[in-house]
C-alpha positions as semicolon CSV with decimal commas, in nm:
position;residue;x (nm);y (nm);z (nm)
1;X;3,614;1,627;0,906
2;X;3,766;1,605;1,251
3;X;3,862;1,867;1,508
4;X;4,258;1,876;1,636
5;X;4,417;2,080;1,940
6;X;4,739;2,110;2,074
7;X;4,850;2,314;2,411
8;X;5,174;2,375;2,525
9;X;5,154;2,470;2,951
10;X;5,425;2,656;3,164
11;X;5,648;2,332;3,326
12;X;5,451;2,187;3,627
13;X;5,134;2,317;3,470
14;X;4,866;2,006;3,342
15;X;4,684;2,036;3,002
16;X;4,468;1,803;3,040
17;X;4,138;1,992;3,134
18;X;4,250;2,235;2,874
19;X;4,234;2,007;2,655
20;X;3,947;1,809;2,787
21;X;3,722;2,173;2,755
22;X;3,870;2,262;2,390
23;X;3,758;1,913;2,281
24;X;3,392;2,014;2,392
25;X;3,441;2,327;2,176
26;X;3,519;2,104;1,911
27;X;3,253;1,836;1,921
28;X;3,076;1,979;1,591
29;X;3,329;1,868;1,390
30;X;3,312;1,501;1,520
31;X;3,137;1,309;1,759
32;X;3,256;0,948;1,624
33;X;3,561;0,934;1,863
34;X;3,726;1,130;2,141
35;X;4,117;1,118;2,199
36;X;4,398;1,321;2,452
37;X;4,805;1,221;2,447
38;X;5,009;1,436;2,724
39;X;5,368;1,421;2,768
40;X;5,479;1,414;3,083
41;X;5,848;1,397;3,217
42;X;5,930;1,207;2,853
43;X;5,646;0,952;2,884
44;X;5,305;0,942;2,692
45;X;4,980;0,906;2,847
46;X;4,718;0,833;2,660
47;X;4,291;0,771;2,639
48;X;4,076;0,764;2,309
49;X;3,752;0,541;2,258
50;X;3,417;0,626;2,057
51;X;3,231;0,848;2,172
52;X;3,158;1,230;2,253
53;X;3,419;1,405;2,449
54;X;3,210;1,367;2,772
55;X;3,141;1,012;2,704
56;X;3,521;0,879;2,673
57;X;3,662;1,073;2,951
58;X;3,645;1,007;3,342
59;X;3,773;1,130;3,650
60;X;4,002;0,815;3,649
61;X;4,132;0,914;3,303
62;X;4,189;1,271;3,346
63;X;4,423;1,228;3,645
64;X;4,634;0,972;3,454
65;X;4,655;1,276;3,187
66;X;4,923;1,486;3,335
67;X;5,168;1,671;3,137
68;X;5,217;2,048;3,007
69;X;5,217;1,946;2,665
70;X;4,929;1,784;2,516
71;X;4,756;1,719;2,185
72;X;4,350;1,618;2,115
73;X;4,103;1,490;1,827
74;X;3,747;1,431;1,781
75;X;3,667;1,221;1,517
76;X;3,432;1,162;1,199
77;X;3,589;0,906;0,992
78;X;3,689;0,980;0,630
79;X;3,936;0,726;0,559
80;X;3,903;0,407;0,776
81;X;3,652;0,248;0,949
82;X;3,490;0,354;1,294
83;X;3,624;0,104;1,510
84;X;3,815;0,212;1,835
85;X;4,133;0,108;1,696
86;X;4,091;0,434;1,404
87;X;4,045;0,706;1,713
88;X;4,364;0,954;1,748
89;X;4,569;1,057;1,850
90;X;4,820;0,762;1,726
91;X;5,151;0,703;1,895
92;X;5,485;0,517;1,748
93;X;5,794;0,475;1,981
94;X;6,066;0,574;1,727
95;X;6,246;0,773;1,684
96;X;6,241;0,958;2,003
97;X;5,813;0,903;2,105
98;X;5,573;1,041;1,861
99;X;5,243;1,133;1,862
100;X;4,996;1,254;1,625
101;X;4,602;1,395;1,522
102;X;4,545;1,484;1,196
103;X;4,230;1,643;1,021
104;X;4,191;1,596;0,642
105;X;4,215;1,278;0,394
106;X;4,555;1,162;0,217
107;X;4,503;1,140;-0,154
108;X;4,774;0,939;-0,222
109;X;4,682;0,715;0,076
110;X;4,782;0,313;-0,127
111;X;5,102;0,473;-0,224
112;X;5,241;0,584;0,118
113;X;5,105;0,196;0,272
114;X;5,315;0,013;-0,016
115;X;5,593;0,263;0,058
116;X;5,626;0,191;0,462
117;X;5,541;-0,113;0,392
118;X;5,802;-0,241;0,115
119;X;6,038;0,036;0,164
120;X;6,024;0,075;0,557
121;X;5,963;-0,184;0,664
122;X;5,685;-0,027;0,932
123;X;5,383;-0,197;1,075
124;X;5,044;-0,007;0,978
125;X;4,786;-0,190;1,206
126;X;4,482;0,007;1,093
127;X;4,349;0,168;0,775
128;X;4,360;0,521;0,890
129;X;4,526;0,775;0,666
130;X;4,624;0,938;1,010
131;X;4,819;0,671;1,068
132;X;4,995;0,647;0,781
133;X;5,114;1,053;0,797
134;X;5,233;0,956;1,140
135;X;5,457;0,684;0,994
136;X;5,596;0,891;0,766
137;X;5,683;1,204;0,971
138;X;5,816;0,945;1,175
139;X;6,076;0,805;0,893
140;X;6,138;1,135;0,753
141;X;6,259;1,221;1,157
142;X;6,472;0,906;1,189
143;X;6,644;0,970;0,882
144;X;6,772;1,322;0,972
145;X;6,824;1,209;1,335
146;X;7,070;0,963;1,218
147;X;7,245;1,167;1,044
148;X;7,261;1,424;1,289
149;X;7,412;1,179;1,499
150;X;7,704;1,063;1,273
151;X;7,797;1,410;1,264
152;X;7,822;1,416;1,633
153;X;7,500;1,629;1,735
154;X;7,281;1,392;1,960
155;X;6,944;1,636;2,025
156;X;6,674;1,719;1,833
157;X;6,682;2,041;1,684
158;X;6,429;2,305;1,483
159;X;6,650;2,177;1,175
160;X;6,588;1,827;1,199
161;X;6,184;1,854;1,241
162;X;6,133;2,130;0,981
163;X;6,305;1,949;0,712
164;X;6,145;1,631;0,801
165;X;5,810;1,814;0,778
166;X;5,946;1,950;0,429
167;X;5,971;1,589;0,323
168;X;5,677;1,489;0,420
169;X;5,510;1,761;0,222
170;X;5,686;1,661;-0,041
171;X;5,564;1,302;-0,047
172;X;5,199;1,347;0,055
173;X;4,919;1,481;-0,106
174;X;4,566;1,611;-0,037
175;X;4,440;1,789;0,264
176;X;4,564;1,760;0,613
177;X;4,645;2,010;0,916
178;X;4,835;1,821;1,167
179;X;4,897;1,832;1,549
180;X;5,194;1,626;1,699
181;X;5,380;1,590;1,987
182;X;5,759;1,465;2,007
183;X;5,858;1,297;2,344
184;X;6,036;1,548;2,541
185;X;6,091;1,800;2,304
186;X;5,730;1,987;2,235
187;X;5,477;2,047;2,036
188;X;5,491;2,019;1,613
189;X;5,198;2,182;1,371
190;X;5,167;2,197;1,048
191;X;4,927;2,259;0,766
192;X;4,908;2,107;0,364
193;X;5,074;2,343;0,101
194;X;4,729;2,437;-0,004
195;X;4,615;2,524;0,290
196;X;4,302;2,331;0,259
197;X;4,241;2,197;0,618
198;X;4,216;2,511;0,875
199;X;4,491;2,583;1,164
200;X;4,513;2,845;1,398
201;X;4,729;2,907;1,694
202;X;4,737;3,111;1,989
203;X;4,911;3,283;2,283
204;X;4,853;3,381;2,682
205;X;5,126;3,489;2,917
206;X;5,090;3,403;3,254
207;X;5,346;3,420;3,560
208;X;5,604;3,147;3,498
209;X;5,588;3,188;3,113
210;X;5,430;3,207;2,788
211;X;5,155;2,939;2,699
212;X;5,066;2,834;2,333
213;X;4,774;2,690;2,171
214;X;4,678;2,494;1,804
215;X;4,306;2,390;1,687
216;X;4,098;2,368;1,405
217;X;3,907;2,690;1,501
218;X;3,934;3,011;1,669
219;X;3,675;2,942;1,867
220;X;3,844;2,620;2,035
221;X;4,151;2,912;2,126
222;X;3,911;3,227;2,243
223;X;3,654;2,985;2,446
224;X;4,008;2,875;2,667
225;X;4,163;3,243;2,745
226;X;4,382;3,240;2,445
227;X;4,455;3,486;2,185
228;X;4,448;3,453;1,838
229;X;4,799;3,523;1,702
230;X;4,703;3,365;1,295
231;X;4,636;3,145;1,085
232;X;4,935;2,854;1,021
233;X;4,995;2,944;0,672
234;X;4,963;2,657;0,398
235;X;5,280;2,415;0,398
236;X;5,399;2,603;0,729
237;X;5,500;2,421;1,024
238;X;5,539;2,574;1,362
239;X;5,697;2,412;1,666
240;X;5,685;2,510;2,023
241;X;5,922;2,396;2,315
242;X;5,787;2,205;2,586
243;X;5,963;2,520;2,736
244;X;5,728;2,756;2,544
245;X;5,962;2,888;2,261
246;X;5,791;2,881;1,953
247;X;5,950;2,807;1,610
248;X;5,791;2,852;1,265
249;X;5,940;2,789;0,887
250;X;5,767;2,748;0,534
251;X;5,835;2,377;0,497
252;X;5,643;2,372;0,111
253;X;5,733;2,532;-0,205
254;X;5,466;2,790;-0,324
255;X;5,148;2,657;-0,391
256;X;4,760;2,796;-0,496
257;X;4,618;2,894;-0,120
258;X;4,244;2,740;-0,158
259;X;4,104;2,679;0,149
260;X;3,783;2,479;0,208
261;X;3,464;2,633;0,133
262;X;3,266;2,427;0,285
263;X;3,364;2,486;0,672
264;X;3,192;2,864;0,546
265;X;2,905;2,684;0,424
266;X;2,868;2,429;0,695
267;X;3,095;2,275;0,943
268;X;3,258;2,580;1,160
269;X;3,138;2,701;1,384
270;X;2,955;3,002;1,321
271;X;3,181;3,187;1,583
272;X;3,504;3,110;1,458
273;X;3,763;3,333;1,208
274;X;3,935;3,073;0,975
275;X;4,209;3,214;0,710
276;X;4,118;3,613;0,782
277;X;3,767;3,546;0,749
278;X;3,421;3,563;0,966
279;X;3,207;3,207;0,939
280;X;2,944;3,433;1,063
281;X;2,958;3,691;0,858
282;X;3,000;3,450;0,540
283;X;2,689;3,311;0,614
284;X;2,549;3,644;0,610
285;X;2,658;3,778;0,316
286;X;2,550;3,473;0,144
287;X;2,182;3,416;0,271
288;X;2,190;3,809;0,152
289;X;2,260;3,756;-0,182
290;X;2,132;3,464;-0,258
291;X;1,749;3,676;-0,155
292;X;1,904;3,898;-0,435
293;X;1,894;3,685;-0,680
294;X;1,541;3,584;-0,618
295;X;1,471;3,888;-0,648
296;X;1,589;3,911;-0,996
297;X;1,445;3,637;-1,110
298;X;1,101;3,662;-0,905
299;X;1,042;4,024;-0,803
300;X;0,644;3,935;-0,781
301;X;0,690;3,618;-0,553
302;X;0,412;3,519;-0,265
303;X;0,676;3,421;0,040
304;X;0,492;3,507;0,354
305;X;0,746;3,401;0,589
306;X;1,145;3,267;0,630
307;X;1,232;2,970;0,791
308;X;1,560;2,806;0,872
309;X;1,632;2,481;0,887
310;X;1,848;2,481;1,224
311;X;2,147;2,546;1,296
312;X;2,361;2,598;1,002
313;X;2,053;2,732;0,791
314;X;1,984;3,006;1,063
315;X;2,222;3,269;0,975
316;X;2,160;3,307;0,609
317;X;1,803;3,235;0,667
318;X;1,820;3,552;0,867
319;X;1,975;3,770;0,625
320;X;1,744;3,648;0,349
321;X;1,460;3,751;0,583
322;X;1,585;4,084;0,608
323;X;1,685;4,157;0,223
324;X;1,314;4,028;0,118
325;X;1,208;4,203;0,378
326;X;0,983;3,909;0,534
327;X;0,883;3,807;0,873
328;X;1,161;3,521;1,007
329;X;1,072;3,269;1,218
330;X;1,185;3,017;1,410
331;X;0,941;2,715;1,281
332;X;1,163;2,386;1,370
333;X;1,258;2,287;1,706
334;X;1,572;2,074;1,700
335;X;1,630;1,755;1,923
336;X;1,996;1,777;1,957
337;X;2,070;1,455;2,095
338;X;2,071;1,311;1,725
339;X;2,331;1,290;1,482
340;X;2,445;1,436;1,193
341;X;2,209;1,296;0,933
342;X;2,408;1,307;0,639
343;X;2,690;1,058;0,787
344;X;2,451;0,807;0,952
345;X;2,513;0,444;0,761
346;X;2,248;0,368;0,502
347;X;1,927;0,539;0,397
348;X;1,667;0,379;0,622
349;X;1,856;0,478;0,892
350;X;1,858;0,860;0,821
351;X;1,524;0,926;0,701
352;X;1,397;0,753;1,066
353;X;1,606;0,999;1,242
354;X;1,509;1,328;1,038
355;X;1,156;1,352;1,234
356;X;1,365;1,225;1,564
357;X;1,582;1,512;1,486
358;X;1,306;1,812;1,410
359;X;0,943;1,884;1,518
360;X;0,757;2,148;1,335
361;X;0,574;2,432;1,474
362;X;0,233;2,408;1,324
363;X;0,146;2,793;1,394
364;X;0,388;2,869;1,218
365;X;0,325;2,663;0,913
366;X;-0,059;2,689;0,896
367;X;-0,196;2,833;0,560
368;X;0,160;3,009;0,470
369;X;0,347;3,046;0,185
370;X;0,722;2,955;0,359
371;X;1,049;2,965;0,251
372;X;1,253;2,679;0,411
373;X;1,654;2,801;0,399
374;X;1,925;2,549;0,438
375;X;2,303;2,545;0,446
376;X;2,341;2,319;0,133
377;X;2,168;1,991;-0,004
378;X;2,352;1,679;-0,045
379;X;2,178;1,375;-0,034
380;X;1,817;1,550;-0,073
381;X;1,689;1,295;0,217
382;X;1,666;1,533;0,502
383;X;1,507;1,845;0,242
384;X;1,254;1,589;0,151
385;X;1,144;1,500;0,471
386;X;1,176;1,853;0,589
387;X;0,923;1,936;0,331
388;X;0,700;1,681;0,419
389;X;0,655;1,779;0,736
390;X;0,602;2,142;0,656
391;X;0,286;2,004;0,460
392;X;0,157;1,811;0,711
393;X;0,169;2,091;0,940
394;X;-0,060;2,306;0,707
395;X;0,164;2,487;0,519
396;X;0,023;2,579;0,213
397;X;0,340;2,647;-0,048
398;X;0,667;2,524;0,029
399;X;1,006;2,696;-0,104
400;X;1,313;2,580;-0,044
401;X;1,659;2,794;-0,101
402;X;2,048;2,641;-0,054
403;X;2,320;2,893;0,074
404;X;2,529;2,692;-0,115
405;X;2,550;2,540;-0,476
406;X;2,436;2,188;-0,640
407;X;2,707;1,902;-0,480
408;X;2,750;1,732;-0,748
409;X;3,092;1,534;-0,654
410;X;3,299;1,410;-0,387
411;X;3,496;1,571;-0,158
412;X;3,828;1,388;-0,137
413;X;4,053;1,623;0,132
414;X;3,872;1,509;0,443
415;X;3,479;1,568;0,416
416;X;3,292;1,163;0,422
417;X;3,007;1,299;0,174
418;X;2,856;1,035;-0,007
419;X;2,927;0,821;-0,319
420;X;2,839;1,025;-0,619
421;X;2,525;0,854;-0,725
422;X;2,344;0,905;-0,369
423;X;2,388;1,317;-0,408
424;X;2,014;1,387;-0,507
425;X;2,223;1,703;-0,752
426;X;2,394;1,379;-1,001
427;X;2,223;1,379;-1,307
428;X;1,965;1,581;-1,223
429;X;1,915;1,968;-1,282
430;X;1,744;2,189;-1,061
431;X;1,388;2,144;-1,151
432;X;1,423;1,758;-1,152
433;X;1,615;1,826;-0,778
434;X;1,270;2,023;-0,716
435;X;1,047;1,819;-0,871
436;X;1,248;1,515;-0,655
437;X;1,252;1,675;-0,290
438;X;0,850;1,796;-0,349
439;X;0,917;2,175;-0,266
440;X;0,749;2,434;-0,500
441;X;1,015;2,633;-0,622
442;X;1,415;2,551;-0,500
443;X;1,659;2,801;-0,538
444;X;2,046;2,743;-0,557
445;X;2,341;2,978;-0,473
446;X;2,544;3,010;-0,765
447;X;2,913;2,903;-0,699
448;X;3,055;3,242;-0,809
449;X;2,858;3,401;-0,597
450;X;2,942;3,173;-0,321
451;X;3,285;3,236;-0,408
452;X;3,265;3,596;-0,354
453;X;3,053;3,651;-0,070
454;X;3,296;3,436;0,138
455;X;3,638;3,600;0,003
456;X;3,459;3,931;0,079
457;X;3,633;3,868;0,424
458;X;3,963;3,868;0,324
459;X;4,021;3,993;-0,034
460;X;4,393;3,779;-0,012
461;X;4,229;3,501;-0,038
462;X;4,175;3,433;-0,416
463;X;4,033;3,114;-0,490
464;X;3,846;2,812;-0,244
465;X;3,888;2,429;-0,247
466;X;3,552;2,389;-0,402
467;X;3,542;2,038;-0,521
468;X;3,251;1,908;-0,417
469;X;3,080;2,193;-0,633
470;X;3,289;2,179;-0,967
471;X;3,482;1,861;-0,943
472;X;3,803;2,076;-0,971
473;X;4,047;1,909;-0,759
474;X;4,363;2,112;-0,690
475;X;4,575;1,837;-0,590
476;X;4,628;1,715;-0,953
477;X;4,628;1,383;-0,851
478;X;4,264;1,283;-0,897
479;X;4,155;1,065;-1,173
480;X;3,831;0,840;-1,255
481;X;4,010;0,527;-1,075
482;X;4,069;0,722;-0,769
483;X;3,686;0,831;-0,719
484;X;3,552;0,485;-0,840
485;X;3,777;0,337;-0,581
486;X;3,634;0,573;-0,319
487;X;3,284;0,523;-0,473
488;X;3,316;0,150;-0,357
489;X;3,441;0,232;-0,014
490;X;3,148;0,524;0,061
491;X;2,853;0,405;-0,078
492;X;2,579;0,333;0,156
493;X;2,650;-0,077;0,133
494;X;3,020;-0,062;0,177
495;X;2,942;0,180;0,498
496;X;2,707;-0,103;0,601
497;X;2,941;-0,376;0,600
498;X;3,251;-0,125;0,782
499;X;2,975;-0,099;1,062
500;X;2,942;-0,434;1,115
501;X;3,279;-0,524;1,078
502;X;3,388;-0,269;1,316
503;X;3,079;-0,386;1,589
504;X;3,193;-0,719;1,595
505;X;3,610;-0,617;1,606
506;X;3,491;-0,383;1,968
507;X;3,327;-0,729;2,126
508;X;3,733;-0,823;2,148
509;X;3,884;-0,454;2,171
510;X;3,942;-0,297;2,527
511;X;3,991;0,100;2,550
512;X;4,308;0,165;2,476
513;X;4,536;0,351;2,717
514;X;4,893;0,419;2,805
């Protein structure tokens, strides 16, 4: 999961703290790698290294970044390794000067490198995905350009891109929502026919002209004095002048809209509106009836209190307080200086940083019966801990409840979950997963009604990219080879040896700027 933004400015107007502060919005959704491209007068300038947003970028760097058009990306990785080299935004030189950031994972990834490669005849120099969708827009361009040419018509036109975005739709697969900039031209966005990846764009007049805005969230539009105009619909591409005249076209046949789930269960932020529908209000609805159906099934139960594990837990947490009608309470302090535990290389390594990450309250533990909520449970290492600790502090039953359902496989369209075996759900049913994690009774959203409470936000919205719940993948393209082939890239020794590949390739890698 990354985060992507593009701005277009009124002429003489700089995007770069624009871009810089929308970045920061977007640091939930990666904190691998930070990256801003700018166009200015024809030529790119460009700074990405690891790091948060306020880590990577200077004083020095953000007066090199002039322009009025301007794309950004924070990074996790999905496909590729963490190295410098993999941060975005990516740049070729033909045709014209193209830049891109892309959120998602290619499915088809080996096919498109053999094809550039064999076919192409184009240099990939890393084993990002991200760059592999730029060299593809980038041959799907050159084709039509050349043509145009023959014919006599030297520019760039709406034509050109939007058909080479059509091909490119047509020969990729899985998810991806893409920002890109085209040397003195504008700014170029588009989304995956399924619509799996989120994209949202915005508007704000000001004197001198209209200015327009693309990011992963709503929130990344609202937080910089934009408005929300929509959603990019799936397999729609929108392009916007470096004039500000915005284009849009359906560049992909028909397909089933299924947007992720999981950025309702987990990664949004809670603030944003993605596809018609409230990630706050999700969460409620589903911390409300997930108490429901505890209620079913254990009308005479002994919870004395509700506690969240923070954040992401916190909202349906709240709601399950209030449908059970139980005290809530805040009984975890989070140290927020520590990552992401379910991404951090090898097991060791995360269970260390789950009591780095949280300190219990012990008042609010002692001699309770408490019902620990969190978002989901995928590897079953941070619930376990969590647990733990709740003992030590004197609690004296532990429940545990999951907003969302069992993962049980492997999200392939841009999420780095683990290999299959290290979910703590393969294999195992619920009361082994219980019996496993030490709580005293673990409840489980079911995914229908997962399904529903989320769509409750916008009844268009039929069905969810749900993979990593069902194993329903609605690319098509997804066999047993695929996922043992991604087994051996993200299981917890193959992440291992990436890391120390990619520490020793940074002892010879400067930042890299243009």
């Amino acid at each position: 999961m990354c985060g992507i933004l593009g701005i277009v400015g009124r002429q003489g107007v700089h995007v770069n703290q624009l871009l810089y502060d929308g970045l920061t919005v977007l640091q939930h959704r990666g904190q691998d790698a930070a990256g801003i491209l700018t166009d200015q007068g024809g030529n790119f300038r460009l700074r990405k290294s690891n790091g948060l947003v306020a880590d990577v970028f200077f004083k020095r760097h953000m007066i090199r970044l002039e322009g009025n058009v301007g794309i950004g990306h924070v990074r996790y990785p999905t496909a590729g390794s963490s190295s410098r080299a993999e941060a975005q935004p990516f740049y070729v030189n033909s045709p014209y000067g193209i830049a891109l950031a892309h959120n998602g994972n290619l499915t088809n990834a080996e096919e498109l490198e053999v094809y550039l490669r064999d076919e192409c005849m184009r240099h990939i120099n890393t084993s990002s995905d991200s760059e592999l969708l730029l060299n593809i827009l980038a041959v799907e361009l050159g084709h039509r350009s050349r043509a145009l040419r023959i014919e006599g018509t030297p520019h760039l036109n709406v034509d050109t891109i939007f058909g080479a975005v059509s091909a490119v739709n047509d020969r990729v697969r899985g998810g991806y929502a893409c920002v890109s900039v085209v040397s003195g031209y504008g700014l170029l966005a588009f989304r995956d026919p399924n619509g799996i990846r989120p994209l949202i764009f915005g508007k704000r007049s000001a004197e001198g002209g209209d200015e327009y805005i693309v990011g992963s969230e709503s929130v990344a539009i609202t937080a910089l004095g934009f408005e929300v105009i929509r959603d990019v619909a799936p397999g729609e591409a929108i392009f916007i002048s470096s004039s500000g005249h915005l284009f849009s076209r359906q560049c992909a046949p028909d397909a089933p809209y299924t947007p992720c789930i999981f950025e309702h269960v987990y990664f949004a932020r809670p603030d944003s509106v993605i596809d018609g529908m409230s990630v706050y209000q999700s969460r409620l609805n589903q911390g409300r009836r997930l108490a429901e159906r505890l209620l079913e099934s254990w009308a005479d139960h002994d919870i004395d209190v509700v506690i969240p594990i923070p954040d992401s837990g916190r909202i349906a947490a709240l709601q399950m307080a209030k449908t059970l009608n139980l005290p809530y309470r805040e009984g975890f302090v989070k140290n927020r200086y520590v990552g992401r535990t379910f991404i951090m290389p090898g097991q060791a390594l995360r269970e260390k940083s789950v009591r780095r990450k949280l300190n219990a309250i012990e008042h609010e533990f002692r001699g309770k019966n408490v019902l620990l909520v969190d978002d989901s449970i995928v590897r079953g290492t941070t619930s376990a801990q969590i647990i733990e600790m709740a003992r030590d502090v004197g609690a004296n039953k532990v429940y545990f409840a999951s907003a969302a359902p069992p993962v049980r496989h492997p999200n392939v369209y841009g999420i780095d979950m683990p290999a299959v075996n290290e979910f703590i759900a393969n294999g195992r049913t619920v009361e082994e997963i219980n019996s496993t994690i030490g709580s005293d009774r673990l409840f489980y959203q079911s995914l229908e009604d997962l399904i529903e409470t989320t769509r409750q936000e916008n009844s268009d919205v039929k069905a969810f990219d749900a993979s990593c719940f069902n194993g329903e993948y609605i690319t098509g393209d997804i066999d047993d080879a695929y996922l043992q082939r991604l087994y051996e890239a993200r299981n917890d020794g193959a992440k291992n040896k990436a890391h120390l590949d990619d520490a020793v390739l940074e002892l010879h890698n400067d930042d890299e700027e243009l």
